[in-house]
Coordinates of N, CA and C in Angstrom, one line a residue:
M4 N 114.5 62.6 72.3 CA 113.5 62.9 73.4 C 113.2 63.8 73.9
K5 N 112.1 64.4 74.0 CA 111.7 65.4 74.9 C 112.1 66.1 75.8
L6 N 112.9 66.8 76.5 CA 113.2 67.3 77.8 C 112.4 68.2 78.4
T7 N 112.4 67.6 79.4 CA 111.4 68.3 80.6 C 112.1 69.4 81.7
A8 N 111.7 69.9 82.2 CA 112.3 70.8 83.3 C 111.2 71.1 84.3
A9 N 110.7 69.9 85.1 CA 109.6 70.0 86.1 C 110.8 70.7 87.6
N10 N 111.6 69.9 87.6 CA 112.3 70.4 89.0 C 113.6 70.8 88.4
G11 N 113.4 71.9 87.5 CA 114.6 72.6 86.9 C 116.0 72.0 86.6
H12 N 116.1 70.5 86.3 CA 117.4 69.7 85.7 C 117.4 69.5 84.5
A13 N 116.8 69.7 83.7 CA 116.7 69.7 82.1 C 117.1 68.1 81.8
E14 N 116.0 67.2 82.4 CA 115.7 65.9 82.5 C 114.7 65.7 81.0
T15 N 115.0 64.2 81.0 CA 114.6 63.7 79.7 C 113.2 62.8 80.0
E16 N 112.1 62.4 79.1 CA 111.2 62.0 79.8 C 111.7 60.7 80.6
L17 N 112.5 59.9 80.3 CA 112.9 58.9 81.2 C 113.2 58.9 82.2
H18 N 114.3 60.1 82.4 CA 114.3 60.5 83.7 C 113.1 60.9 84.8
S19 N 111.9 60.9 83.9 CA 110.6 61.4 84.7 C 110.4 60.2 85.1
A20 N 110.2 59.0 83.9 CA 109.7 58.0 84.2 C 110.4 57.0 85.3
A21 N 112.1 56.8 85.6 CA 112.9 56.3 86.9 C 112.2 57.0 87.7
W22 N 112.3 58.3 88.0 CA 112.0 59.2 89.3 C 110.4 58.8 89.6
N23 N 109.7 58.5 88.6 CA 108.2 58.2 89.0 C 108.0 56.4 89.2
G24 N 109.0 55.7 88.8 CA 108.8 54.3 89.0 C 107.6 53.7 87.9
D25 N 107.8 54.4 87.0 CA 106.4 53.8 85.3 C 107.3 53.1 84.6
V26 N 107.2 51.6 85.0 CA 108.2 50.8 84.0 C 107.6 51.1 82.8
E27 N 105.9 51.0 82.9 CA 105.5 50.9 81.6 C 105.9 52.0 80.3
W28 N 106.0 53.3 81.1 CA 106.4 54.2 80.1 C 107.7 54.4 80.1
A29 N 109.0 53.6 81.0 CA 110.3 53.7 80.7 C 110.6 52.7 79.4
K30 N 109.6 51.6 79.5 CA 109.8 50.5 78.5 C 109.3 50.8 77.2
E31 N 108.1 52.0 76.9 CA 107.8 52.4 76.0 C 109.0 53.1 75.4
L32 N 109.7 54.3 76.1 CA 110.8 55.0 75.6 C 111.4 54.4 75.4
I33 N 112.1 53.3 75.9 CA 113.5 52.7 75.8 C 113.3 52.1 74.4
S34 N 112.1 51.3 73.9 CA 111.2 50.9 73.0 C 111.9 52.2 71.7
K35 N 111.6 53.3 72.1 CA 111.8 54.3 71.1 C 112.8 54.9 70.5
G36 N 114.1 54.5 71.6 CA 115.5 55.0 71.5 C 115.9 55.6 72.2
A37 N 115.0 55.9 73.2 CA 115.9 56.7 74.6 C 116.9 56.3 75.1
D38 N 117.5 57.5 75.4 CA 119.1 56.6 75.6 C 119.4 57.1 77.1
V39 N 119.3 55.2 78.0 CA 119.7 55.1 79.1 C 120.9 56.3 80.2
N40 N 121.6 56.3 79.2 CA 122.7 57.1 80.1 C 122.7 58.5 79.5
K41 N 121.9 59.2 79.4 CA 121.8 60.8 78.8 C 121.7 60.9 80.3
S42 N 122.7 62.1 80.5 CA 122.7 62.9 82.0 C 121.6 63.8 81.8
D43 N 121.2 64.6 83.0 CA 120.6 65.9 83.2 C 121.7 66.9 83.4
S44 N 121.1 68.4 83.7 CA 121.9 68.9 83.8 C 122.4 69.2 85.2
I45 N 122.3 68.0 86.0 CA 123.0 68.0 87.1 C 124.1 66.6 87.1
G46 N 123.8 65.7 85.8 CA 125.1 64.8 85.8 C 124.1 63.3 86.0
E47 N 123.0 63.5 86.3 CA 122.4 62.0 86.7 C 121.5 61.7 85.2
I48 N 121.5 60.3 85.1 CA 121.2 59.5 84.3 C 120.0 58.9 85.2
P49 N 119.4 58.9 84.4 CA 117.9 57.9 85.1 C 118.3 57.2 85.9
L50 N 119.0 56.1 86.1 CA 119.7 55.0 87.0 C 119.6 55.6 88.2
H51 N 120.2 57.2 88.2 CA 120.4 58.0 89.8 C 118.9 57.4 90.4
G52 N 118.2 58.1 89.7 CA 116.5 58.1 90.2 C 116.2 56.7 90.7
A53 N 116.5 55.5 89.6 CA 115.5 54.5 90.3 C 116.3 53.8 91.3
A54 N 117.7 54.5 91.6 CA 118.5 53.7 92.9 C 117.7 54.6 93.7
A55 N 117.6 55.8 93.8 CA 117.6 57.0 94.8 C 115.7 56.3 95.8
C56 N 115.2 55.8 94.5 CA 113.4 55.8 95.2 C 113.5 54.1 95.0
G57 N 114.3 53.6 95.2 CA 114.4 52.0 95.6 C 113.6 51.7 94.6
N58 N 113.5 51.6 93.4 CA 112.7 50.7 91.9 C 113.6 49.8 91.5
S59 N 113.7 48.6 92.4 CA 114.6 47.8 91.5 C 114.2 47.1 90.2
E60 N 112.7 47.1 89.9 CA 112.2 47.0 88.6 C 112.9 47.3 87.7
M61 N 112.6 49.3 88.0 CA 113.2 50.2 86.9 C 115.0 49.7 86.8
V62 N 115.5 49.7 87.6 CA 117.1 49.5 88.1 C 117.1 48.1 87.0
K63 N 116.6 47.3 87.2 CA 117.0 46.0 86.2 C 116.5 46.5 84.8
L64 N 116.1 47.1 84.4 CA 115.1 47.4 83.3 C 116.4 48.7 82.9
L65 N 116.7 49.3 83.0 CA 118.2 50.3 82.9 C 118.8 49.5 82.8
L66 N 119.5 48.8 83.9 CA 120.6 48.2 83.4 C 120.7 47.2 82.2
K67 N 119.6 46.4 81.6 CA 119.3 45.4 80.8 C 120.0 46.4 79.5
H68 N 119.6 47.7 79.6 CA 119.6 48.3 78.6 C 121.0 49.3 78.3
G69 N 121.7 48.9 79.3 CA 123.2 49.2 79.0 C 123.1 50.7 79.9
S70 N 122.4 50.8 80.9 CA 122.8 51.8 81.5 C 124.1 51.8 82.5
N71 N 124.8 52.6 82.7 CA 126.6 53.1 83.7 C 126.6 53.2 85.1
Y72 N 126.1 52.4 85.6 CA 126.3 52.0 87.2 C 127.1 52.8 87.9
T73 N 128.3 53.1 87.1 CA 129.9 53.5 87.6 C 129.8 55.2 87.7
L74 N 128.7 55.8 86.8 CA 128.6 56.9 86.4 C 128.0 58.2 88.1
I75 N 129.3 59.0 88.0 CA 129.5 59.8 89.2 C 128.6 61.1 88.7
S76 N 127.3 61.4 89.2 CA 126.8 62.6 89.1 C 127.6 64.3 89.6
T77 N 127.2 65.1 89.0 CA 127.9 66.3 89.7 C 127.9 66.5 91.0
D78 N 126.9 65.8 91.8 CA 126.8 65.8 93.1 C 128.3 65.1 93.8
G79 N 128.5 64.2 92.8 CA 129.6 63.4 93.2 C 129.3 61.6 93.6
L80 N 127.7 61.5 93.6 CA 127.4 60.1 93.9 C 126.9 59.3 92.7
S81 N 127.1 58.2 92.8 CA 126.9 57.5 91.9 C 125.4 56.5 92.2
P82 N 124.8 55.5 91.3 CA 123.6 55.1 91.5 C 123.9 54.2 92.9
I83 N 124.8 53.4 93.6 CA 124.8 52.6 94.7 C 125.0 54.0 95.9
H84 N 125.7 54.8 95.3 CA 125.7 55.5 96.8 C 124.1 56.7 96.8
W85 N 123.5 56.7 95.7 CA 122.2 57.3 96.3 C 121.4 56.3 96.7
A86 N 121.2 55.2 96.5 CA 120.6 53.6 97.1 C 120.8 53.8 98.4
A87 N 122.3 53.5 98.7 CA 122.7 53.8 99.9 C 122.0 54.8 100.9
S88 N 122.1 56.3 100.5 CA 121.7 57.0 101.3 C 120.2 57.1 101.7
H89 N 119.7 56.6 100.4 CA 117.8 56.3 100.8 C 117.6 55.0 101.5
G90 N 118.2 54.5 101.8 CA 118.1 53.1 102.7 C 117.5 52.1 101.7
N91 N 118.0 51.7 100.3 CA 116.8 50.9 99.8 C 118.1 49.5 99.1
V92 N 117.7 49.0 100.6 CA 118.8 47.6 100.2 C 118.4 46.5 99.0
Q93 N 117.3 46.7 98.4 CA 117.1 45.5 97.3 C 117.5 46.4 95.9
T94 N 117.5 47.5 96.2 CA 118.3 47.9 95.4 C 119.8 48.3 94.7
I95 N 120.9 48.2 95.8 CA 121.7 47.5 96.4 C 122.1 46.5 95.7
A96 N 121.3 45.5 96.2 CA 121.4 44.1 96.0 C 121.4 43.7 94.1
V97 N 120.7 44.6 93.9 CA 120.6 44.4 92.2 C 121.7 45.2 91.6
L98 N 122.5 46.1 92.0 CA 123.1 46.7 91.6 C 124.4 46.2 91.6
I99 N 124.7 45.1 92.9 CA 125.6 44.5 93.1 C 126.2 43.3 92.3
E100 N 124.5 43.0 92.1 CA 124.6 41.3 91.3 C 125.0 42.0 90.3
E101 N 124.5 43.0 89.8 CA 124.8 43.3 88.0 C 126.5 43.8 87.6
G102 N 127.2 43.9 89.1 CA 128.4 44.6 88.5 C 129.3 45.9 89.5
A103 N 128.0 46.6 90.0 CA 128.4 47.6 90.2 C 129.4 47.4 92.2
D104 N 130.2 48.0 92.1 CA 131.1 47.9 93.5 C 131.1 48.6 94.5
P105 N 130.6 48.2 95.7 CA 130.1 48.8 96.6 C 131.0 49.4 97.8
K106 N 132.3 49.4 97.0 CA 133.2 50.4 97.8 C 134.2 51.3 96.9
Q107 N 133.0 51.6 95.5 CA 133.5 52.5 94.8 C 133.1 54.2 96.2
R108 N 133.9 54.6 95.6 CA 134.0 56.5 96.5 C 133.4 57.1 95.8
D109 N 132.5 58.0 96.1 CA 132.3 59.2 96.1 C 132.8 60.3 96.0
S110 N 132.7 61.3 95.6 CA 133.5 62.6 95.3 C 133.8 63.1 96.5
K111 N 133.3 62.6 97.8 CA 134.0 62.8 99.3 C 134.6 62.1 100.1
G112 N 135.1 60.5 98.8 CA 135.6 59.7 99.1 C 134.8 58.4 100.2
R113 N 133.5 58.8 100.3 CA 133.0 57.7 101.2 C 132.3 56.4 100.2
T114 N 132.6 55.2 100.9 CA 131.7 54.4 99.9 C 130.4 54.2 100.4
A115 N 129.7 53.1 99.5 CA 128.1 53.0 99.9 C 128.0 53.0 101.3
L116 N 128.8 52.5 102.1 CA 128.8 51.4 103.3 C 129.1 53.0 104.3
E117 N 129.5 53.8 104.2 CA 130.0 54.7 104.7 C 128.9 56.2 104.9
I118 N 128.1 55.9 103.5 CA 127.2 56.8 103.3 C 125.9 56.1 104.2
A119 N 125.8 55.0 104.1 CA 124.6 54.5 105.0 C 124.9 54.2 106.3
Q120 N 126.5 54.9 107.3 CA 126.5 54.6 108.3 C 126.4 56.1 108.6
G121 N 126.7 56.8 107.9 CA 126.3 58.6 108.3 C 125.0 58.5 108.5
N122 N 124.1 58.4 108.1 CA 122.3 58.2 107.7 C 122.2 57.2 109.1
N123 N 122.8 56.0 109.6 CA 122.2 55.2 110.6 C 121.6 54.2 110.4
N124 N 121.5 54.2 108.8 CA 120.6 53.3 108.2 C 121.3 51.1 108.9
H125 N 120.9 50.9 109.4 CA 121.6 49.9 110.2 C 120.8 48.8 109.0
E126 N 120.2 48.4 108.4 CA 119.7 47.9 107.2 C 120.5 47.8 106.3
V127 N 120.6 48.7 105.5 CA 122.0 49.0 104.8 C 123.2 48.5 105.1
I128 N 123.6 48.9 106.9 CA 124.7 48.7 107.0 C 124.7 47.0 107.1
A129 N 124.4 46.5 107.5 CA 124.5 45.1 107.5 C 124.2 44.5 106.3
F130 N 123.3 44.7 105.4 CA 123.4 44.1 104.1 C 125.3 44.2 103.4
L131 N 125.6 45.6 103.4 CA 126.5 45.8 102.9 C 128.1 45.2 103.6
K132 N 127.9 45.0 105.0 CA 128.9 44.3 105.4 C 128.5 42.9 105.0
A133 N 127.8 42.1 104.6 CA 127.3 40.9 104.5 C 128.0 40.5 103.2
N134 N 128.1 41.3 102.5 CA 127.9 41.3 100.8 C 129.2 42.3 100.5
T135 N 129.9 42.6 101.0 CA 131.1 43.0 100.5 C 132.5 42.8 101.4

């Protein structure tokens, strides 16, 4: 798959599709062999982008095709940490449903709940307290 560098992170087209929420493009890329676990230059896989953007449909698609929800990027965050830091409750729910551990710690030792608390995201805090 072709690499792009629009953001300077040497990401693949699948990264771009995930960050832009383009599920149809992502499906096409995956059908042509795109690697859902290919990391960019900062260690993020497309799932990080989908989780950060709160696109639960994209998250489901990537997970269905074997995306690694435990992968920690060079900034120390897994997809569930990204979702928590961006206030994406529905994405967090999908990740947990698919097996992600909400108590997984980032490189600073924080859980998704602690990240949400640091951002004063009450909806995520309530969800994680009720589901962990």
